[in-house]
Amino acid sequence: MDNLNITYETVWENTKEMLRHSVPDQAYSTWFEPINPIALTDSELILEVPNQFFFEWIESHYTALIERTLWKNLQSEIKVKYTVSPESGQVGLDIAGAPLTPKPKPPQEPPQLNSRYTFSAFIEGANNQFARAAATSVAETPGQPNFNPLVIYGGVGLGKTHLLHAIGNHIAHLRPELKIICATSEKFTLDFISSIQKNNTVEFSRKYRSVDVLLIDDVQFFQNKEQTQEQFFHTFNELYQSGKQIVLTADRYPGEMSGLQDRLLSRFQSGLAVDIQPPDFEVRVAILMAKAEENGLDLPYDIVEFMATHIKNNVRELESTIIRILAHSSLTNREIDMAMVKQAVKDRLGKQFISELTIEDIIGRVSEATNLTEEVLISASRKKPLVEARQVAIYLCREIIGTPLVELGLHFGGRDHTTILHACRTIEKRKKKEPRIKQLVTKLQQELTFPLT
Ligand code: ADP
Ligand code: MG
């Protein structure tokens, strides 16, 4: 191939320019702008994509188009291979299968920070307030003894990595002279192993022990790696003793982690540990609105509410549902509407999502189970057993169908949406405390979602 003077960057730039004219604008900015070229051989172009979902999408929808465009551009047959960006937190997914030609390293190794993950892009809610406040404080004044180490823990997709990088980005911006390393625990492990293989563990130690701020993501992956833990222990101590800031994330409270040496765990607990909980409904709505705006989408409130009702545990899921809807709309050239969103949510949740039921079905079933008529269930009466049954019915409608609050209010005798929200919360709370309520709700929910035929 006669491209000795052409770099992979120019090849990709030219190809991208041609692609721009072959797909709708929105598809172009969603799928092609975020791609980084990594390497070019005479038969392959390696492209780096932001995450696993992106990879699956582009691979199945656009590979042929990219390869055709490359052919037009270079007059030679080049296959496209993908690799997921290490910043996606999905390192080690060597998607292309083949060993990749690494991108030449810039002289000063950058701190591996994802610039998208900032404090301002992080939506605050009761579920993450404390973690965010602690992270901000550390970012502003790294090395305060009470906040060292800072451990941020919680379930998947709740924003731990986001906060970790936000700390790094903030410090890098305010104090460019400070040396920051941000790495996953796997990266730390791999670096260590490769230093053993290359016989330069000294260099490894120097690299990690010379930083001012050490940010390590997902320390639970250190479990059962004795030698790496040993290394990390020494790195930790050295940094800690000289007042350098250490921030760690983990999938659970350090005291509950298994497969980690006790002395390491006790170090992890010597500073401040803050948790992030799953976002509640209002926070999910706020996150969805922010993500929609970020993607240039103007989603009507009932759609946002519908998504926030169904996708519950995980911010990452909320985000990828938005991307899916966006992709779907741009590929089919259709406006985003409720039907499309329902489909996307259904794809995501599979069997859990039952859309065929109606509010009337649920009211009917609750009426049977409680021996109260459907009329009184939706009436204005405030008699105790009635209120309870009504609240259960409302709760089930939200849980199973995800009916918007306002609409539910209309179905239940013209109540306003705060009353509906109050009903859902009451049942949510009572379910936790009262076995009788829990049993009733679970039983009804199961009957309704898996009807006996
Ligand atoms: P974790 O590391 O806890 O598994 P991440 O930090 O990777 O989760 O978060 C998953 C995705 O959700 C990221 O894209 C992140 O930006 C986003 N996210 C999580 N929490 C929030 C939040 N409170 N506000 C805005 N985006 C969030
Ligand atoms: Mg993470």
XYZ file of C-alpha atoms and ligand atoms in Angstrom, residues 160-161 217-218 316, ligand 2:
6
model
C -17.663 5.861 41.832
C -15.348 6.050 38.836
C -10.342 2.372 41.005
C -12.014 -0.883 42.084
C -25.064 3.561 33.700
Mg -16.255 2.080 38.161
